[in-house]
Coordinates of C-alpha atoms and ligand atoms in Angstrom, one line a residue:
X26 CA -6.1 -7.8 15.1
X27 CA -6.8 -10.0 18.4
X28 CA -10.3 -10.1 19.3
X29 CA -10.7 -8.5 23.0
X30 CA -11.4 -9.7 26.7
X31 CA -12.4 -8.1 29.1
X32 CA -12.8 -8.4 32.7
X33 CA -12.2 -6.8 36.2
X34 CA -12.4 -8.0 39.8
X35 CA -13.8 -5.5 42.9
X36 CA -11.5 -4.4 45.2
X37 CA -13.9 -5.2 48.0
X38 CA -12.0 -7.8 50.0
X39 CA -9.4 -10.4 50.7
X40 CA -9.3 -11.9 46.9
X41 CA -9.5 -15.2 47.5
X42 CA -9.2 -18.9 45.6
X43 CA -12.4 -19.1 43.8
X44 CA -11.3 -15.3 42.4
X45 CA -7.7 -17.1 41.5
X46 CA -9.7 -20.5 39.9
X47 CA -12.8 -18.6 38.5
X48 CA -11.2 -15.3 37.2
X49 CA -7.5 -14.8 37.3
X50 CA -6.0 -18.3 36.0
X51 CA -7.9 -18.2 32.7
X52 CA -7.1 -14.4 32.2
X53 CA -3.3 -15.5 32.4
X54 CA -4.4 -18.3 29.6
X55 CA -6.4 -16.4 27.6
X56 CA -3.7 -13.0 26.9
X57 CA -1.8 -14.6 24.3
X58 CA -4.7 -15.2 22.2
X59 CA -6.7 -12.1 23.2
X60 CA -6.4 -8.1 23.1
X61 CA -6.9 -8.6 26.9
X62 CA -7.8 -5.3 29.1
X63 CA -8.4 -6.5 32.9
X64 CA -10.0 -3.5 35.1
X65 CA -9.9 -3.0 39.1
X66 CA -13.2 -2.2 39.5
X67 CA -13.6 0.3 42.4
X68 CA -16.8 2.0 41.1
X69 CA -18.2 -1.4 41.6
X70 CA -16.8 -1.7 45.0
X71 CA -18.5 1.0 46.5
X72 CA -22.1 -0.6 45.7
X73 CA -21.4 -1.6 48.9
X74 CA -20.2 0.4 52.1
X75 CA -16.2 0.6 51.7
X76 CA -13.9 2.2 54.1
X77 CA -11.7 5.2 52.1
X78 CA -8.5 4.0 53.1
X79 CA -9.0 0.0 52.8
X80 CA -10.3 0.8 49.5
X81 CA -7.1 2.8 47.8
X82 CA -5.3 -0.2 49.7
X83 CA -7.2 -3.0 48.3
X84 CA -7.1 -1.1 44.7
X85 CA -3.5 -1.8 44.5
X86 CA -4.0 -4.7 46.0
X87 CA -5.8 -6.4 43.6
X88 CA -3.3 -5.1 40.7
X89 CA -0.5 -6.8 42.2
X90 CA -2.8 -10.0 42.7
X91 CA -3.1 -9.6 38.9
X92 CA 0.4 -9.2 38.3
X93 CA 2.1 -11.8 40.5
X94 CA -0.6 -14.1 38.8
X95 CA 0.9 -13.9 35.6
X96 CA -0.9 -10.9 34.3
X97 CA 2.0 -9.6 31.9
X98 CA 1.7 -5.7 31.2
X99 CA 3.2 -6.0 27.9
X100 CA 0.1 -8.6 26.6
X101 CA -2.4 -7.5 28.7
X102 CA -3.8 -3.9 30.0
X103 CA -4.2 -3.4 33.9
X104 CA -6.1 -0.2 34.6
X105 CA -8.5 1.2 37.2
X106 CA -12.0 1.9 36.3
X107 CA -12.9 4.8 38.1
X108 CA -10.1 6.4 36.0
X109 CA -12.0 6.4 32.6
X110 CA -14.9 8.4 33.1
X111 CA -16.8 7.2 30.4
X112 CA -17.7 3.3 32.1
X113 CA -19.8 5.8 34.5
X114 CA -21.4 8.1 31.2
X115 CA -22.4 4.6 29.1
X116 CA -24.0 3.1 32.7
X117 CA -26.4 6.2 32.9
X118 CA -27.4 5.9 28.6
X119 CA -27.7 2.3 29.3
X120 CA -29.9 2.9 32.2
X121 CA -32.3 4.4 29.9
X122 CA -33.3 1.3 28.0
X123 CA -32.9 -1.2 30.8
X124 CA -35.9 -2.2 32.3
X125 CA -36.4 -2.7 36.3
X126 CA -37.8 -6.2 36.4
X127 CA -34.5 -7.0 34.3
X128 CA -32.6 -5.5 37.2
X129 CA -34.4 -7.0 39.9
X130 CA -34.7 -10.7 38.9
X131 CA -30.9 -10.7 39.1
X132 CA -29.4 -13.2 41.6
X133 CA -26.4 -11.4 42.9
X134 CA -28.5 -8.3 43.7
X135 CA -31.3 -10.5 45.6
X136 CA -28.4 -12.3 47.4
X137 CA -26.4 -8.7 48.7
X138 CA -29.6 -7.0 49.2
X139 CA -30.3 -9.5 51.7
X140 CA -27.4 -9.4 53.6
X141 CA -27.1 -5.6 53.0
X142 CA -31.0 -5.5 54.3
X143 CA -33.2 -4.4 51.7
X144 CA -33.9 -1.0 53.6
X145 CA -30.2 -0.5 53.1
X146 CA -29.4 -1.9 50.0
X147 CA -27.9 1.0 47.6
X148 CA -29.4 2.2 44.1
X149 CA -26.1 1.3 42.8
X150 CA -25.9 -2.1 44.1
X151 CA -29.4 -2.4 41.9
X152 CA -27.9 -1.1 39.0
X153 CA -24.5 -2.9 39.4
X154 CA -25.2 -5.1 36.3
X155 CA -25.8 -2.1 34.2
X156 CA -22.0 -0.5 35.3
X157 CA -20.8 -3.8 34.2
X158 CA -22.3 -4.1 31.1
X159 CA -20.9 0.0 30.5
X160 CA -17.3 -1.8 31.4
X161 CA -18.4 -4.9 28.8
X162 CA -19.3 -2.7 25.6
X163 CA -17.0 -0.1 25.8
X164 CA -14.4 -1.9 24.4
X165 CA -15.8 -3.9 21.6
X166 CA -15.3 -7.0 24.3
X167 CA -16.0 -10.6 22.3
X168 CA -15.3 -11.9 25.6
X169 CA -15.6 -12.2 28.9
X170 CA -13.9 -14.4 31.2
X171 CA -15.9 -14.8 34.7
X172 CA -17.2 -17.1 37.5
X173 CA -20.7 -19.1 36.9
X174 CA -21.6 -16.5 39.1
X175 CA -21.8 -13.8 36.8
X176 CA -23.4 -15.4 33.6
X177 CA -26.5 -13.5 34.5
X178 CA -25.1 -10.8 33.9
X179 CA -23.3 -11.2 30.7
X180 CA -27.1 -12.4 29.3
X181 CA -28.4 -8.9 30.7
X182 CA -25.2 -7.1 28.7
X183 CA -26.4 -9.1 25.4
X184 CA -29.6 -8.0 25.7
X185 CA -28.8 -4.5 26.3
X186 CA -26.5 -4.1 23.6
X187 CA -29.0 -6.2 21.3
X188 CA -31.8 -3.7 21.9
X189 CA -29.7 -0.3 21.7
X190 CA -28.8 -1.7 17.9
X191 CA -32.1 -2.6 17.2
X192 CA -33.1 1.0 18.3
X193 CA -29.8 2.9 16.9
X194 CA -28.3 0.9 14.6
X195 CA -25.1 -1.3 14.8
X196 CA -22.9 0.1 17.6
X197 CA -22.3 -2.7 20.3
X198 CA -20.7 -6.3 19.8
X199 CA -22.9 -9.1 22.0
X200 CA -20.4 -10.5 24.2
X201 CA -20.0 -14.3 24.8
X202 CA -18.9 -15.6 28.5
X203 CA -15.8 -17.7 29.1
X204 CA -15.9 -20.1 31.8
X205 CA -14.1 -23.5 32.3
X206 CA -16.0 -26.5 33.3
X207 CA -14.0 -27.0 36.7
X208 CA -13.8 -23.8 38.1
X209 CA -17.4 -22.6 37.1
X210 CA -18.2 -22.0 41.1
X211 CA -15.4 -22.4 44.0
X212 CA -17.7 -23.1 46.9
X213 CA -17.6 -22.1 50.3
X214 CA -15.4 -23.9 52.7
X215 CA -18.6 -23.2 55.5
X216 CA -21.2 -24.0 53.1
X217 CA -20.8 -26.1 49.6
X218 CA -24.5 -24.3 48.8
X219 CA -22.9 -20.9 48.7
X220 CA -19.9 -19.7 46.7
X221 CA -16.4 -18.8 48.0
X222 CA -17.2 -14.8 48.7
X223 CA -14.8 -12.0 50.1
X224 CA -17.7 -10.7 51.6
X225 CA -18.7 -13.6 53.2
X226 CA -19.6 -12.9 56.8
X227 CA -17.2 -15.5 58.2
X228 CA -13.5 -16.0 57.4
X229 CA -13.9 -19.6 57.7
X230 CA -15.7 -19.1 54.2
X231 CA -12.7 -18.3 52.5
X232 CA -9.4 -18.6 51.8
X233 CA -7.7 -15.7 51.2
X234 CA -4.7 -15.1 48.5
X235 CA -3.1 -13.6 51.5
X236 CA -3.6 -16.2 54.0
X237 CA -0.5 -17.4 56.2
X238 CA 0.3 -21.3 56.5
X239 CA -1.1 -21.6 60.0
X240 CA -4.5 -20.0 58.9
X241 CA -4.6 -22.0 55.6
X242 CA -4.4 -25.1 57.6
X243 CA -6.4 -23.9 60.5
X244 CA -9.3 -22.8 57.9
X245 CA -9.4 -26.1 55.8
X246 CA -9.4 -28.3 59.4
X247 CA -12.2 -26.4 59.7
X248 CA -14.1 -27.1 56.4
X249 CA -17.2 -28.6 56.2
X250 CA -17.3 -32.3 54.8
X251 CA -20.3 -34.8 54.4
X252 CA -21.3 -38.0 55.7
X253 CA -19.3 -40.8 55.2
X254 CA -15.2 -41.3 55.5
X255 CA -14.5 -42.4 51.7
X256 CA -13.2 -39.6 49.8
X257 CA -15.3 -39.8 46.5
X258 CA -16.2 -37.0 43.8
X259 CA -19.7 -37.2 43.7
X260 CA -22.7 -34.6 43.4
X261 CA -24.0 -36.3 46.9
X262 CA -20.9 -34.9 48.6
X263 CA -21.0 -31.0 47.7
X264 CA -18.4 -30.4 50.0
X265 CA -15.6 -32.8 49.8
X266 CA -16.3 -32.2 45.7
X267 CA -15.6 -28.8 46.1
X268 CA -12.3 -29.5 48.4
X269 CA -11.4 -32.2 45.4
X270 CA -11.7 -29.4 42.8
X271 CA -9.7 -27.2 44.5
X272 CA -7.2 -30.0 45.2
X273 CA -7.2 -31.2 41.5
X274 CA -7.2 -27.4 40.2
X275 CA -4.0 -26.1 41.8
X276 CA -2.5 -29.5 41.5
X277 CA -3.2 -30.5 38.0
X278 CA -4.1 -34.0 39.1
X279 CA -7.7 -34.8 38.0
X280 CA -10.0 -35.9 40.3
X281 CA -10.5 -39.8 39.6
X282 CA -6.9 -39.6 40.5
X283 CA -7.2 -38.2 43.7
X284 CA -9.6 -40.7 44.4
X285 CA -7.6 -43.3 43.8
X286 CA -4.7 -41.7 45.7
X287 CA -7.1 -41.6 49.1
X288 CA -8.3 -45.4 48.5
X289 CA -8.2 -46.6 52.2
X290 CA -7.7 -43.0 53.8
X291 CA -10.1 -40.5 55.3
X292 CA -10.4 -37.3 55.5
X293 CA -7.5 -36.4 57.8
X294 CA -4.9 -37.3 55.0
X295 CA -6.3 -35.2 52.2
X296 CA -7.1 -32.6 54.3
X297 CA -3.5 -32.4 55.5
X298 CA -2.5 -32.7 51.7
X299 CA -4.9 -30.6 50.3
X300 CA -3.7 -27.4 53.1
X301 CA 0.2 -28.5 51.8
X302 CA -1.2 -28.3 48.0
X303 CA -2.8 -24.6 48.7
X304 CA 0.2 -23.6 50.9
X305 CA 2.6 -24.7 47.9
X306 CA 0.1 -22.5 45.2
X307 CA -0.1 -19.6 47.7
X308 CA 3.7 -18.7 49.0
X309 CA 5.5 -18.4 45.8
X310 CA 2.0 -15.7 44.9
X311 CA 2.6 -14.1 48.2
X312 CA 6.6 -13.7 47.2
X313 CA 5.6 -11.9 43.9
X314 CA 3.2 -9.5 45.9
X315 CA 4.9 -8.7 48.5
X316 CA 8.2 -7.7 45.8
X317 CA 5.7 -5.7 44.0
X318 CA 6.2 -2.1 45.1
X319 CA 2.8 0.4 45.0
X320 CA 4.7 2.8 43.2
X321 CA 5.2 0.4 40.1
X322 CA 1.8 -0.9 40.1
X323 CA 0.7 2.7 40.1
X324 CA 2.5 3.4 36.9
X325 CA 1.2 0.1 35.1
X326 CA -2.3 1.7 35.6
X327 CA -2.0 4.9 34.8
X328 CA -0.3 3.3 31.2
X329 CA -3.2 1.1 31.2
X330 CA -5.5 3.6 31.6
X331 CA -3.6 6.2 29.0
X332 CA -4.0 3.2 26.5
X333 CA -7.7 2.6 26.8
X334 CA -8.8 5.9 27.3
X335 CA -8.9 6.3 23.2
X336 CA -11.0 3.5 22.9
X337 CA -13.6 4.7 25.4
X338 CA -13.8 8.1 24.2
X339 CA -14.4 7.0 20.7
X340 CA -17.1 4.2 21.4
X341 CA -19.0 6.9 24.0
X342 CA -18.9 9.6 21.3
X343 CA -20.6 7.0 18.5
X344 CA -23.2 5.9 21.2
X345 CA -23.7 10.0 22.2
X346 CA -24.0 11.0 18.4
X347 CA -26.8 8.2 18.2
X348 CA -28.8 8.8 20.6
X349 CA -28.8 12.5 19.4
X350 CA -26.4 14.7 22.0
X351 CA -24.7 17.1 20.6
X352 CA -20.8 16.8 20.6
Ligands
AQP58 N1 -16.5 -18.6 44.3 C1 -16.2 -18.2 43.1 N2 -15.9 -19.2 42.2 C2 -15.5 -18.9 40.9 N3 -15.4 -17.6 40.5 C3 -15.6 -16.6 41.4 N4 -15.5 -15.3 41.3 C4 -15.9 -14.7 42.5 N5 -16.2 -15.7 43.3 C5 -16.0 -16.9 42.7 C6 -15.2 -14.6 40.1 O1 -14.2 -13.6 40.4 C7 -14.4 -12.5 39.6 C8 -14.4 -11.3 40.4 O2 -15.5 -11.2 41.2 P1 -15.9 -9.8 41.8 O3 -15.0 -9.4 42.8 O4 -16.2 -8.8 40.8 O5 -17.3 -10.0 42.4 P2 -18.0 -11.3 42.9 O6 -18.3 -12.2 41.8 O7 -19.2 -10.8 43.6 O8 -16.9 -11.9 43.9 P3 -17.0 -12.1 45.4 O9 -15.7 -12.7 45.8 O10 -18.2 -12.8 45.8 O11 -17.0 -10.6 46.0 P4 -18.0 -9.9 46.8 O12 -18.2 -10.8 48.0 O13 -17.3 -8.6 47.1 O14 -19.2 -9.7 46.0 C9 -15.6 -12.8 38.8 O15 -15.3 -13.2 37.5 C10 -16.3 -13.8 39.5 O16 -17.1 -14.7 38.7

């Protein structure tokens, strides 16, 4: 038997390049060798104010993103959370050996409770790692591909499923993290100190799986770059390294490369190249989408979710029998 991945992306946005780099490229890698189960995560989504109709959109959305990727039904198993009841049943058990201060040191909930306003920050955006780590040890996951972004959380899964077998017995496997070196953070195009976000309050911030040649070029114009004309890969220029990582990432040319390749031009040139390197990455991904009808994609959950369903049930009745419900 394979060992298992797992891993799921929020249907709250415009996906968007540091999804693609951070996320969805190494899923595509990783199938062959992994038992690989990659979730839509609505229940996540709505941590966060969604609108009803946007969201069913954006669900489907983010299968076909999955799909036109590379995600191949046949290796890997595309299904949406809210459809297995038991993610939500393991979150509240969970919830009873996690401790607050565990919740509130993490980063993502300080970052979205800000711009939510803490007054209006939900319960469930607080307990958001805890929903994931529900998703993480349901399946027996070895690992989990993700952004740098969420390595806090993976820790907070480990320790979770490291004291509920030290309380009752062996019943969770600690999960390990998968990230690559290069696409560890995708920053923002506005601001190299912030990641790439879909909630990000400008669209300038991102760019967007679905964006349009004219907005691709329009948005990277606009990028922020730092001082200087040279373009150099260095941790003193947080912006243009970012630009160069994307650059190298979709291009497969490494960045000492690229450097060489802009010896004696500025900024203007590999901005013009970099826009025709994403535009090149994102029109063949648009193609896929857009021949991707909802009705198909619907069906490759559902079978998703019929062929995870088993594993759920069986891993929520051991954890139920444990803790001393009654089946
Ligand atoms: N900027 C990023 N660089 C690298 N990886 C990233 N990921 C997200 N942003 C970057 C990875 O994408 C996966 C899915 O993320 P998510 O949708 O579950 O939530 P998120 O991490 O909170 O992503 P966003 O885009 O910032 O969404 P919002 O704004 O809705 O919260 C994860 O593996 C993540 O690491």
């Amino acid at each position: 038997m394979k060992p298992r991945i797992f891993s799921g992306i929020q249907p709250s946005g415009n996906l968007h390049l540091g999804n693609y780099l951070g996320a969805i490229r190494n899923w595509v890698k990783l199938q062959d060798q992994y038992d690989s189960i990659f979730c839509v995560v609505d229940m996540h989504a709505i941590t966060v104010p969604q609108d009803p109709t946007e969201l069913r959109r954006r669900t489907i959305e983010v299968a076909k993103v999955y799909l036109a990727s590379g995600i191949d039904p046949k290796k890997s198993t595309p299904f949406i959370q809210s459809h297995i009841s038991e993610h939500a049943e393991l979150a509240w058990i969970l919830n009873t050996i996690a401790k607050i201060p565990e919740l509130e040191k993490m980063t993502q909930f300080k970052d979205k409770a800000q711009k939510a306003g803490k007054e209006s920050a939900s319960v469930g955006l607080f307990d958001y790692p805890i929903l994931m780590a529900s998703d993480i040890l349901l399946y027996d996951t070895e690992l989990v591909p993700v952004g740098k972004d969420q390595l806090q959380h993976i820790e907070l899964t480990r320790t979770l499923a490291e004291r509920f077998n030290k309380k009752f017995g062996e019943t969770f496997i600690l999960p390990k993290a998968f990230t690559t070196k290069e696409s560890e953070n995708i920053m923002g195009l506005d601001d190299p100190t912030k990641k790439m976000s879909k909630s990000a309050s400008s669209e300038y911030n991102y760019i967007a799986l679905t964006d349009d040649e004219e907005t691709v070029r329009r948005k990277i114009k606009k990028a922020v770059t730092d001082s200087g004309s040279e373009i150099v890969y260095s941790d003193d220029k947080p912006a243009l390294k970012n630009l160069i990582n994307i650059y190298s990432l979709l291009s497969e040319i490494s960045p000492k490369e690229i450097e060489k390749k802009y010896v004696g031009k500025g900024y203007f040139d590999f901005k013009n190249d970099l826009a025709d390197v994403v535009i090149n990455f994102l029109q063949p991904l648009q193609k896929k989408i857009e021949e991707l009808s909802d009705e198909k994609v619907l069906k490759i959950l559902e079978d998703g979710a019929k062929k995870v369903q088993p594993i759920a049930k069986k891993k929520l009745e051991e954890v139920k029998n444990k803790i001393g419900f009654i089946g």
